[in-house]
JSON list of C-alpha atoms in Angstrom, two decimals:
[
{"chain": "Y", "resi": 536, "resn": "MET", "atom": "CA", "xyz": [-10.39, -5.27, -13.53]},
{"chain": "Y", "resi": 537, "resn": "LYS", "atom": "CA", "xyz": [-12.53, -4.61, -10.45]},
{"chain": "Y", "resi": 538, "resn": "THR", "atom": "CA", "xyz": [-10.05, -6.71, -8.46]},
{"chain": "Y", "resi": 539, "resn": "TYR", "atom": "CA", "xyz": [-7.21, -4.33, -9.28]},
{"chain": "Y", "resi": 540, "resn": "LEU", "atom": "CA", "xyz": [-9.39, -1.36, -8.38]},
{"chain": "Y", "resi": 541, "resn": "PHE", "atom": "CA", "xyz": [-10.03, -2.99, -4.99]},
{"chain": "Y", "resi": 542, "resn": "LEU", "atom": "CA", "xyz": [-6.29, -3.53, -4.62]},
{"chain": "Y", "resi": 543, "resn": "LEU", "atom": "CA", "xyz": [-5.60, 0.15, -5.29]},
{"chain": "Y", "resi": 544, "resn": "VAL", "atom": "CA", "xyz": [-8.31, 1.16, -2.81]},
{"chain": "Y", "resi": 545, "resn": "ALA", "atom": "CA", "xyz": [-6.76, -1.19, -0.23]},
{"chain": "Y", "resi": 546, "resn": "VAL", "atom": "CA", "xyz": [-3.33, 0.34, -0.81]},
{"chain": "Y", "resi": 547, "resn": "ALA", "atom": "CA", "xyz": [-4.79, 3.86, -0.57]},
{"chain": "Y", "resi": 548, "resn": "PHE", "atom": "CA", "xyz": [-6.39, 3.02, 2.80]},
{"chain": "Y", "resi": 549, "resn": "GLU", "atom": "CA", "xyz": [-3.16, 1.45, 4.04]},
{"chain": "Y", "resi": 550, "resn": "THR", "atom": "CA", "xyz": [-1.14, 4.46, 2.89]},
{"chain": "Y", "resi": 551, "resn": "PHE", "atom": "CA", "xyz": [-3.56, 6.78, 4.69]},
{"chain": "Y", "resi": 552, "resn": "GLY", "atom": "CA", "xyz": [-3.31, 4.65, 7.83]},
{"chain": "Y", "resi": 553, "resn": "SER", "atom": "CA", "xyz": [0.49, 4.66, 7.70]},
{"chain": "Y", "resi": 554, "resn": "ALA", "atom": "CA", "xyz": [0.62, 8.43, 7.24]},
{"chain": "Y", "resi": 555, "resn": "CYS", "atom": "CA", "xyz": [-1.75, 8.81, 10.20]},
{"chain": "Y", "resi": 556, "resn": "LEU", "atom": "CA", "xyz": [0.49, 6.50, 12.21]},
{"chain": "Y", "resi": 557, "resn": "GLN", "atom": "CA", "xyz": [3.37, 8.93, 11.71]},
{"chain": "Y", "resi": 558, "resn": "ALA", "atom": "CA", "xyz": [1.13, 11.91, 12.49]},
{"chain": "Y", "resi": 559, "resn": "SER", "atom": "CA", "xyz": [-0.31, 10.27, 15.62]},
{"chain": "Y", "resi": 560, "resn": "GLN", "atom": "CA", "xyz": [3.03, 10.64, 17.41]},
{"chain": "Y", "resi": 561, "resn": "GLN", "atom": "CA", "xyz": [2.84, 7.18, 19.02]},
{"chain": "Y", "resi": 562, "resn": "PHE", "atom": "CA", "xyz": [-0.95, 7.38, 19.46]},
{"chain": "Y", "resi": 563, "resn": "THR", "atom": "CA", "xyz": [-0.83, 10.58, 21.49]},
{"chain": "Y", "resi": 564, "resn": "ARG", "atom": "CA", "xyz": [-2.97, 12.59, 19.04]},
{"chain": "Y", "resi": 565, "resn": "PHE", "atom": "CA", "xyz": [-6.64, 11.60, 18.82]},
{"chain": "Y", "resi": 566, "resn": "TRP", "atom": "CA", "xyz": [-7.67, 12.25, 15.18]},
{"chain": "Y", "resi": 567, "resn": "PRO", "atom": "CA", "xyz": [-4.55, 10.79, 13.59]},
{"chain": "Y", "resi": 568, "resn": "THR", "atom": "CA", "xyz": [-5.03, 7.73, 15.82]},
{"chain": "Y", "resi": 569, "resn": "VAL", "atom": "CA", "xyz": [-8.60, 7.40, 14.53]},
{"chain": "Y", "resi": 570, "resn": "GLY", "atom": "CA", "xyz": [-7.15, 7.69, 11.01]},
{"chain": "Y", "resi": 571, "resn": "VAL", "atom": "CA", "xyz": [-4.80, 4.78, 11.74]},
{"chain": "Y", "resi": 572, "resn": "ALA", "atom": "CA", "xyz": [-7.75, 2.55, 12.66]},
{"chain": "Y", "resi": 573, "resn": "VAL", "atom": "CA", "xyz": [-9.86, 3.65, 9.69]},
{"chain": "Y", "resi": 574, "resn": "GLY", "atom": "CA", "xyz": [-6.95, 3.30, 7.27]},
{"chain": "Y", "resi": 575, "resn": "PHE", "atom": "CA", "xyz": [-5.83, -0.15, 8.35]},
{"chain": "Y", "resi": 576, "resn": "ILE", "atom": "CA", "xyz": [-9.33, -1.61, 8.80]},
{"chain": "Y", "resi": 577, "resn": "GLY", "atom": "CA", "xyz": [-10.39, -0.26, 5.40]},
{"chain": "Y", "resi": 578, "resn": "GLY", "atom": "CA", "xyz": [-7.20, -1.52, 3.80]},
{"chain": "Y", "resi": 579, "resn": "LEU", "atom": "CA", "xyz": [-7.58, -5.00, 5.22]},
{"chain": "Y", "resi": 580, "resn": "TYR", "atom": "CA", "xyz": [-11.23, -5.17, 4.19]},
{"chain": "Y", "resi": 581, "resn": "PHE", "atom": "CA", "xyz": [-10.42, -4.40, 0.54]},
{"chain": "Y", "resi": 582, "resn": "PHE", "atom": "CA", "xyz": [-7.39, -6.70, 0.73]},
{"chain": "Y", "resi": 583, "resn": "THR", "atom": "CA", "xyz": [-9.73, -9.59, 1.58]},
{"chain": "Y", "resi": 584, "resn": "LEU", "atom": "CA", "xyz": [-11.87, -8.78, -1.47]},
{"chain": "Y", "resi": 585, "resn": "VAL", "atom": "CA", "xyz": [-8.79, -9.01, -3.68]},
{"chain": "Y", "resi": 586, "resn": "LEU", "atom": "CA", "xyz": [-7.90, -12.40, -2.18]},
{"chain": "Y", "resi": 587, "resn": "LYS", "atom": "CA", "xyz": [-11.14, -13.81, -3.60]},
{"chain": "Y", "resi": 588, "resn": "VAL", "atom": "CA", "xyz": [-9.53, -13.55, -7.05]},
{"chain": "Y", "resi": 589, "resn": "LEU", "atom": "CA", "xyz": [-5.74, -13.27, -6.74]},
{"chain": "Y", "resi": 590, "resn": "PRO", "atom": "CA", "xyz": [-3.46, -15.62, -4.79]},
{"chain": "Y", "resi": 591, "resn": "LEU", "atom": "CA", "xyz": [-2.04, -14.36, -1.49]},
{"chain": "Y", "resi": 592, "resn": "GLY", "atom": "CA", "xyz": [1.62, -14.20, -2.56]},
{"chain": "Y", "resi": 593, "resn": "ILE", "atom": "CA", "xyz": [0.94, -12.13, -5.67]},
{"chain": "Y", "resi": 594, "resn": "THR", "atom": "CA", "xyz": [-1.56, -9.91, -3.87]},
{"chain": "Y", "resi": 595, "resn": "TYR", "atom": "CA", "xyz": [0.83, -9.22, -1.02]},
{"chain": "Y", "resi": 596, "resn": "ALA", "atom": "CA", "xyz": [3.71, -8.48, -3.41]},
{"chain": "Y", "resi": 597, "resn": "LEU", "atom": "CA", "xyz": [1.58, -5.95, -5.27]},
{"chain": "Y", "resi": 598, "resn": "TRP", "atom": "CA", "xyz": [0.12, -4.48, -2.06]},
{"chain": "Y", "resi": 599, "resn": "SER", "atom": "CA", "xyz": [3.49, -3.99, -0.41]},
{"chain": "Y", "resi": 600, "resn": "GLY", "atom": "CA", "xyz": [5.30, -2.71, -3.52]},
{"chain": "Y", "resi": 601, "resn": "ILE", "atom": "CA", "xyz": [2.68, -0.16, -4.50]},
{"chain": "Y", "resi": 602, "resn": "GLY", "atom": "CA", "xyz": [2.14, 0.81, -0.87]},
{"chain": "Y", "resi": 603, "resn": "MET", "atom": "CA", "xyz": [5.86, 1.32, -0.32]},
{"chain": "Y", "resi": 604, "resn": "VAL", "atom": "CA", "xyz": [6.10, 3.69, -3.26]},
{"chain": "Y", "resi": 605, "resn": "LEU", "atom": "CA", "xyz": [3.06, 5.65, -2.11]},
{"chain": "Y", "resi": 606, "resn": "ILE", "atom": "CA", "xyz": [4.09, 5.90, 1.53]},
{"chain": "Y", "resi": 607, "resn": "ALA", "atom": "CA", "xyz": [7.64, 6.90, 0.55]},
{"chain": "Y", "resi": 608, "resn": "SER", "atom": "CA", "xyz": [6.09, 9.69, -1.53]},
{"chain": "Y", "resi": 609, "resn": "VAL", "atom": "CA", "xyz": [3.81, 10.74, 1.33]},
{"chain": "Y", "resi": 610, "resn": "GLY", "atom": "CA", "xyz": [6.77, 10.72, 3.72]},
{"chain": "Y", "resi": 611, "resn": "TRP", "atom": "CA", "xyz": [8.64, 13.01, 1.35]},
{"chain": "Y", "resi": 612, "resn": "LEU", "atom": "CA", "xyz": [5.72, 15.35, 0.71]},
{"chain": "Y", "resi": 613, "resn": "LEU", "atom": "CA", "xyz": [4.17, 15.58, 4.19]},
{"chain": "Y", "resi": 614, "resn": "PHE", "atom": "CA", "xyz": [6.97, 14.74, 6.60]},
{"chain": "Y", "resi": 615, "resn": "ASN", "atom": "CA", "xyz": [10.04, 16.00, 4.70]},
{"chain": "Y", "resi": 616, "resn": "GLN", "atom": "CA", "xyz": [11.62, 12.52, 4.76]},
{"chain": "Y", "resi": 617, "resn": "ARG", "atom": "CA", "xyz": [14.28, 12.22, 2.08]},
{"chain": "Y", "resi": 618, "resn": "LEU", "atom": "CA", "xyz": [15.43, 9.05, 0.29]},
{"chain": "Y", "resi": 619, "resn": "ASP", "atom": "CA", "xyz": [19.01, 8.55, -0.85]},
{"chain": "Y", "resi": 620, "resn": "ALA", "atom": "CA", "xyz": [20.07, 7.00, -4.16]},
{"chain": "Y", "resi": 621, "resn": "PRO", "atom": "CA", "xyz": [20.26, 3.39, -2.90]},
{"chain": "Y", "resi": 622, "resn": "ALA", "atom": "CA", "xyz": [16.72, 3.66, -1.49]},
{"chain": "Y", "resi": 623, "resn": "LEU", "atom": "CA", "xyz": [15.42, 5.04, -4.79]},
{"chain": "Y", "resi": 624, "resn": "ILE", "atom": "CA", "xyz": [17.20, 2.29, -6.73]},
{"chain": "Y", "resi": 625, "resn": "GLY", "atom": "CA", "xyz": [15.68, -0.32, -4.41]},
{"chain": "Y", "resi": 626, "resn": "ILE", "atom": "CA", "xyz": [12.20, 1.11, -4.91]},
{"chain": "Y", "resi": 627, "resn": "GLY", "atom": "CA", "xyz": [12.79, 1.06, -8.67]},
{"chain": "Y", "resi": 628, "resn": "LEU", "atom": "CA", "xyz": [13.78, -2.61, -8.51]},
{"chain": "Y", "resi": 629, "resn": "ILE", "atom": "CA", "xyz": [10.63, -3.44, -6.56]},
{"chain": "Y", "resi": 630, "resn": "LEU", "atom": "CA", "xyz": [8.54, -1.63, -9.16]},
{"chain": "Y", "resi": 631, "resn": "ALA", "atom": "CA", "xyz": [10.33, -3.58, -11.87]},
{"chain": "Y", "resi": 632, "resn": "GLY", "atom": "CA", "xyz": [9.43, -6.79, -10.05]},
{"chain": "Y", "resi": 633, "resn": "ILE", "atom": "CA", "xyz": [5.77, -5.78, -9.94]},
{"chain": "Y", "resi": 634, "resn": "MET", "atom": "CA", "xyz": [5.86, -5.12, -13.67]},
{"chain": "Y", "resi": 635, "resn": "VAL", "atom": "CA", "xyz": [7.47, -8.51, -14.36]},
{"chain": "Y", "resi": 636, "resn": "ILE", "atom": "CA", "xyz": [4.80, -10.27, -12.30]},
{"chain": "Y", "resi": 637, "resn": "ASN", "atom": "CA", "xyz": [1.94, -8.53, -14.09]},
{"chain": "Y", "resi": 638, "resn": "LEU", "atom": "CA", "xyz": [3.34, -8.65, -17.60]},
{"chain": "Y", "resi": 639, "resn": "PHE", "atom": "CA", "xyz": [4.93, -12.10, -17.73]},
{"chain": "Y", "resi": 640, "resn": "SER", "atom": "CA", "xyz": [3.75, -14.34, -14.88]},
{"chain": "Y", "resi": 641, "resn": "ARG", "atom": "CA", "xyz": [0.73, -16.58, -15.10]},
{"chain": "Y", "resi": 642, "resn": "SER", "atom": "CA", "xyz": [0.79, -16.93, -11.31]},
{"chain": "Y", "resi": 643, "resn": "HIS", "atom": "CA", "xyz": [-1.36, -13.89, -10.72]},
{"chain": "Y", "resi": 644, "resn": "PHE", "atom": "CA", "xyz": [-4.51, -15.72, -11.79]},
{"chain": "Y", "resi": 645, "resn": "HIS", "atom": "CA", "xyz": [-6.38, -18.33, -9.75]}
]
């Protein structure tokens, strides 16, 4: 259970770093640029903790799927970036894939 908490913390850091990347305006704003470094370094640190328990492929699938949903939400809320129906359907399919992995696959255990 702690492993999944670390995964969520890693995704939260990565989402923060990605939002700061957008806000940094190509690294021309100091504090958002600092946020990019903090977010990505923190995310990668917690990602390595998860890899002690879960295999890389499963971990990366979960990391990228959850992160994509969160950063799409942040883009919508903070940066007024809209998603069309095909993008929302694609995100839904990725979420369905994450659910299939966690509910039915035995591959997510070492």
